[in-house]
CSV table of C-alpha atoms in Angstrom, one decimal:
chain,number,residue,atom,x,y,z
A,1,MET,CA,51.6,-45.8,26.7
A,2,ILE,CA,52.8,-42.2,27.0
A,3,LEU,CA,50.7,-39.3,28.1
A,4,VAL,CA,51.6,-36.0,26.5
A,5,LEU,CA,50.2,-33.0,28.3
A,6,GLY,CA,49.8,-30.7,25.3
A,7,GLY,CA,48.4,-27.5,23.8
A,8,THR,CA,51.7,-26.3,22.3
A,9,GLY,CA,53.3,-26.8,18.9
A,10,GLU,CA,56.0,-28.9,20.5
A,11,ALA,CA,53.3,-31.2,21.9
A,12,ARG,CA,51.7,-31.7,18.5
A,13,ARG,CA,55.1,-32.5,16.9
A,14,LEU,CA,55.9,-34.9,19.7
A,15,ALA,CA,52.6,-36.8,19.2
A,16,GLY,CA,53.6,-37.3,15.6
A,17,GLU,CA,57.0,-38.7,16.4
A,18,LEU,CA,56.2,-41.1,19.1
A,19,PRO,CA,54.1,-44.3,19.0
A,20,ASP,CA,51.6,-45.2,21.7
A,21,VAL,CA,50.8,-41.6,22.7
A,22,ILE,CA,47.7,-40.1,24.3
A,23,SER,CA,47.6,-36.3,24.0
A,24,SER,CA,45.7,-34.3,26.6
A,25,LEU,CA,44.4,-30.8,26.0
A,26,ALA,CA,43.0,-28.5,28.6
A,27,GLY,CA,39.9,-27.6,26.5
A,28,ARG,CA,40.2,-23.8,27.0
A,29,VAL,CA,39.9,-23.3,23.2
A,30,ARG,CA,36.8,-24.6,21.4
A,31,THR,CA,38.6,-25.3,18.2
A,32,PRO,CA,42.1,-26.3,19.1
A,33,ARG,CA,44.8,-27.5,16.7
A,34,LEU,CA,44.6,-31.3,17.3
A,35,PRO,CA,47.7,-33.4,17.3
A,36,PRO,CA,47.8,-36.7,15.5
A,37,GLY,CA,46.7,-39.9,17.3
A,38,GLU,CA,44.5,-40.3,20.3
A,39,VAL,CA,43.4,-37.1,22.1
A,40,ARG,CA,41.5,-36.4,25.3
A,41,VAL,CA,40.1,-33.0,26.1
A,42,GLY,CA,39.4,-31.4,29.5
A,43,GLY,CA,40.8,-31.4,33.0
A,44,PHE,CA,41.5,-34.5,35.2
A,45,GLY,CA,39.8,-33.3,38.3
A,46,GLY,CA,42.8,-32.4,40.4
A,47,PRO,CA,45.7,-34.7,41.6
A,48,GLU,CA,43.5,-37.6,42.5
A,49,GLY,CA,41.7,-37.5,39.2
A,50,LEU,CA,45.0,-37.5,37.4
A,51,ARG,CA,46.2,-40.4,39.5
A,52,LYS,CA,43.2,-42.5,38.7
A,53,TRP,CA,43.4,-41.7,35.0
A,54,LEU,CA,47.1,-42.6,34.8
A,55,ARG,CA,46.3,-46.0,36.5
A,56,ASP,CA,43.2,-46.7,34.5
A,57,ASN,CA,45.0,-46.1,31.2
A,58,LYS,CA,48.2,-47.9,32.2
A,59,ILE,CA,50.4,-44.9,31.5
A,60,ASP,CA,54.2,-45.7,31.5
A,61,ALA,CA,55.6,-42.1,31.3
A,62,VAL,CA,54.4,-38.5,31.2
A,63,ILE,CA,55.7,-35.7,29.1
A,64,ASP,CA,54.6,-32.2,30.1
A,65,ALA,CA,54.6,-30.1,26.9
A,66,THR,CA,52.1,-27.5,28.2
A,67,HIS,CA,52.5,-23.8,27.9
A,68,PRO,CA,55.4,-22.4,30.0
A,69,PHE,CA,52.7,-20.6,32.1
A,70,ALA,CA,50.6,-23.6,32.8
A,71,ALA,CA,52.1,-23.8,36.3
A,72,ARG,CA,49.2,-25.5,38.1
A,73,MET,CA,49.1,-28.5,35.6
A,74,THR,CA,52.9,-28.9,35.7
A,75,ALA,CA,52.9,-28.9,39.5
A,76,THR,CA,50.1,-31.4,39.7
A,77,ALA,CA,51.7,-33.7,37.2
A,78,ALA,CA,55.1,-33.5,38.9
A,79,ARG,CA,53.6,-34.4,42.2
A,80,VAL,CA,51.4,-37.3,41.1
A,81,THR,CA,54.1,-38.9,38.9
A,82,ALA,CA,56.6,-38.7,41.7
A,83,GLU,CA,54.1,-40.4,44.1
A,84,GLU,CA,53.3,-43.0,41.5
A,85,ASP,CA,57.0,-43.5,40.6
A,86,LEU,CA,56.3,-42.7,36.9
A,87,PRO,CA,59.0,-41.2,34.6
A,88,PHE,CA,58.2,-37.5,34.1
A,89,VAL,CA,59.9,-34.9,32.0
A,90,VAL,CA,59.0,-31.2,31.2
A,91,LEU,CA,59.5,-30.0,27.7
A,92,ARG,CA,60.0,-26.2,27.7
A,93,ARG,CA,61.1,-24.2,24.7
A,94,PRO,CA,63.8,-21.6,25.6
A,95,GLY,CA,62.5,-18.2,26.6
A,96,TRP,CA,63.1,-15.0,24.6
A,97,THR,CA,66.5,-13.2,24.7
A,98,GLN,CA,66.7,-9.4,24.8
A,99,GLY,CA,68.8,-8.0,22.0
A,100,PRO,CA,70.3,-4.6,21.0
A,101,GLY,CA,67.6,-2.0,20.7
A,102,ASP,CA,65.0,-3.8,22.8
A,103,ASP,CA,63.4,-1.9,25.6
A,104,TRP,CA,62.2,-4.7,27.9
A,105,ARG,CA,60.8,-4.3,31.4
A,106,TRP,CA,60.6,-7.6,33.3
A,107,VAL,CA,57.8,-8.2,35.9
A,108,ASP,CA,56.8,-11.3,37.9
A,109,SER,CA,53.1,-11.4,37.1
A,110,VAL,CA,50.3,-10.0,34.9
A,111,ALA,CA,49.0,-8.1,37.9
A,112,SER,CA,52.5,-6.4,38.2
A,113,ALA,CA,52.4,-5.7,34.5
A,114,ALA,CA,49.1,-3.9,34.9
A,115,LEU,CA,50.4,-1.8,37.7
A,116,SER,CA,53.5,-0.8,35.8
A,117,LEU,CA,51.8,0.8,32.8
A,118,THR,CA,52.3,4.4,32.0
A,119,ALA,CA,51.5,4.4,28.3
A,120,GLU,CA,48.0,5.4,27.1
A,121,ARG,CA,47.5,2.9,24.3
A,122,VAL,CA,48.6,-0.7,25.1
A,123,PHE,CA,48.7,-3.9,23.2
A,124,LEU,CA,47.9,-6.9,25.4
A,125,THR,CA,49.1,-10.4,24.4
A,126,THR,CA,48.9,-12.1,27.7
A,127,GLY,CA,45.8,-14.2,27.0
A,128,ARG,CA,42.1,-13.6,27.3
A,129,GLU,CA,41.8,-15.3,30.7
A,130,GLU,CA,43.8,-12.6,32.5
A,131,LEU,CA,42.3,-9.4,31.0
A,132,PHE,CA,40.5,-8.9,34.3
A,133,GLU,CA,43.9,-7.8,35.7
A,134,PHE,CA,43.5,-4.6,33.7
A,135,VAL,CA,40.0,-3.8,34.7
A,136,GLY,CA,39.7,-0.4,36.3
A,137,LEU,CA,42.6,1.2,34.4
A,138,GLY,CA,42.0,4.2,32.2
A,139,ASN,CA,44.3,3.0,29.4
A,140,TRP,CA,43.1,2.0,26.0
A,141,PHE,CA,43.8,-1.6,25.3
A,142,LEU,CA,44.2,-3.7,22.2
A,143,ALA,CA,43.9,-7.4,23.0
A,144,ARG,CA,44.5,-10.4,20.7
A,145,SER,CA,43.1,-13.8,21.4
A,146,VAL,CA,41.9,-17.0,19.6
A,147,GLU,CA,38.4,-16.7,21.0
A,148,PRO,CA,36.4,-13.7,22.4
A,149,PRO,CA,37.2,-12.9,26.1
A,150,GLU,CA,34.5,-13.1,28.7
A,151,PRO,CA,33.8,-10.4,31.3
A,152,PRO,CA,35.3,-8.8,33.3
A,153,VAL,CA,37.4,-7.0,30.8
A,154,PRO,CA,38.7,-3.4,30.6
A,155,GLN,CA,36.2,-0.7,29.7
A,156,ARG,CA,38.3,0.7,26.8
A,157,LEU,CA,39.1,-2.6,25.0
A,158,HIS,CA,39.4,-3.5,21.3
A,159,VAL,CA,39.7,-7.2,20.6
A,160,VAL,CA,41.3,-8.8,17.6
A,161,LEU,CA,40.6,-12.5,17.0
A,162,ASP,CA,43.6,-14.2,15.5
A,163,ARG,CA,45.9,-17.2,15.8
A,164,GLY,CA,49.6,-17.3,15.1
A,165,PRO,CA,52.1,-17.6,13.6
A,166,PHE,CA,52.4,-13.9,13.0
A,167,THR,CA,54.7,-11.9,10.8
A,168,VAL,CA,56.8,-8.8,11.5
A,169,GLU,CA,55.0,-7.0,8.7
A,170,GLY,CA,51.6,-7.9,10.2
A,171,GLU,CA,52.6,-6.9,13.7
A,172,LEU,CA,54.0,-3.5,12.5
A,173,ALA,CA,50.8,-2.8,10.6
A,174,LEU,CA,48.6,-3.7,13.6
A,175,MET,CA,50.6,-1.6,16.0
A,176,ARG,CA,50.7,1.4,13.7
A,177,GLU,CA,47.0,1.2,12.9
A,178,HIS,CA,46.1,1.4,16.6
A,179,ASN,CA,48.9,3.8,17.6
A,180,ILE,CA,50.3,1.4,20.2
A,181,GLN,CA,52.7,2.9,22.7
A,182,ALA,CA,53.5,-0.2,24.8
A,183,LEU,CA,53.3,-4.0,24.5
A,184,VAL,CA,52.6,-6.4,27.4
A,185,THR,CA,53.4,-10.1,26.9
A,186,LYS,CA,54.5,-13.3,28.6
A,187,ASP,CA,57.9,-14.9,28.1
A,188,SER,CA,56.4,-17.7,26.1
A,189,GLY,CA,59.4,-18.2,23.9
A,190,GLY,CA,59.4,-19.7,20.4
A,191,GLU,CA,59.1,-18.2,16.9
A,192,MET,CA,55.4,-18.5,16.5
A,193,THR,CA,54.6,-15.2,18.3
A,194,ALA,CA,58.0,-13.6,18.5
A,195,ALA,CA,57.3,-11.2,15.6
A,196,LYS,CA,55.6,-8.7,17.9
A,197,LEU,CA,58.9,-8.2,19.8
A,198,THR,CA,60.8,-7.4,16.6
A,199,ALA,CA,58.0,-5.0,15.6
A,200,ALA,CA,58.1,-3.3,19.0
A,201,ARG,CA,61.9,-2.8,18.7
A,202,GLU,CA,61.5,-1.3,15.2
A,203,LEU,CA,58.8,1.1,16.5
A,204,GLY,CA,60.8,2.0,19.6
A,205,ILE,CA,57.9,0.6,21.8
A,206,PRO,CA,58.7,-0.6,25.4
A,207,VAL,CA,57.8,-4.2,26.2
A,208,VAL,CA,56.6,-5.3,29.6
A,209,ILE,CA,57.4,-9.0,29.9
A,210,VAL,CA,56.1,-11.4,32.5
A,211,ARG,CA,58.7,-13.9,33.8
A,212,ARG,CA,57.9,-17.6,33.6
A,213,PRO,CA,56.8,-19.2,36.8
A,214,PRO,CA,59.5,-21.5,38.4
A,215,LEU,CA,59.3,-25.2,37.7
A,216,PRO,CA,58.8,-27.7,40.6
A,217,ASP,CA,62.0,-28.7,42.3
A,218,GLY,CA,63.8,-31.7,40.9
A,219,VAL,CA,62.0,-32.2,37.7
A,220,VAL,CA,63.9,-33.3,34.6
A,221,THR,CA,63.7,-30.8,31.7
A,222,VAL,CA,64.4,-30.8,28.0
A,223,SER,CA,64.2,-27.9,25.6
A,224,SER,CA,63.3,-29.5,22.3
A,225,VAL,CA,61.2,-32.2,20.7
A,226,ASP,CA,64.3,-34.1,19.7
A,227,GLU,CA,65.5,-34.1,23.3
A,228,ALA,CA,62.1,-35.3,24.5
A,229,VAL,CA,62.2,-38.2,22.0
A,230,SER,CA,65.7,-39.1,23.2
A,231,TRP,CA,64.5,-39.1,26.8
A,232,VAL,CA,61.6,-41.5,26.0
A,233,ARG,CA,64.0,-43.8,24.2
A,234,GLY,CA,66.4,-43.6,27.1
A,235,ILE,CA,63.9,-44.8,29.7
A,236,GLY,CA,62.8,-47.6,27.4
A,237,ALA,CA,59.3,-46.4,26.8
A,238,VAL,CA,59.5,-47.0,23.1
């Protein structure tokens, strides 16, 4: 049995291509897109909870296909699987690459992104759980999330509830409608939400991008679903 730590499009695809898979979702979204097959929702209760769950469910290997910024879950899984001598791989889609005409400013955290802002009207796509980092700032913010954010949030905030994939035309219309002067995002990678970067380039808008957190030392990584499937076959788990 293989445990896929999911929540991404890659995780959903992986669950459909491998037999004997249990997909685990963090449960932060009330109506997630569910992968095929068996699914569990919610946290494990820290390292010891994950350890017990892996043993109780006789897991043979773990694939971490979580969001590139789910650093705590990745660190916990890497530690526990190493201690339990379980095969472990991290599936991470490649990050975005800056191209001609892009005005990107890299920072190490959402907090650093907040401190760097000079534009008056800012489009935030960093996730609803980190809007508190922008509390106390005088900027006007447009935030997009799947579900409504909970306080604390910036005083001057307009929220758009939406879920990708997004189009360049849609992103251009949204940014023009709200007279956006800067975009803040994370280096999530992938095509599902990349349209905002193209729209920002076409509008000449600077983009503040949060770098990905580093992966734990020594973990095996793959960058595609096909590579993850090959890894599973290579260790003899299917």
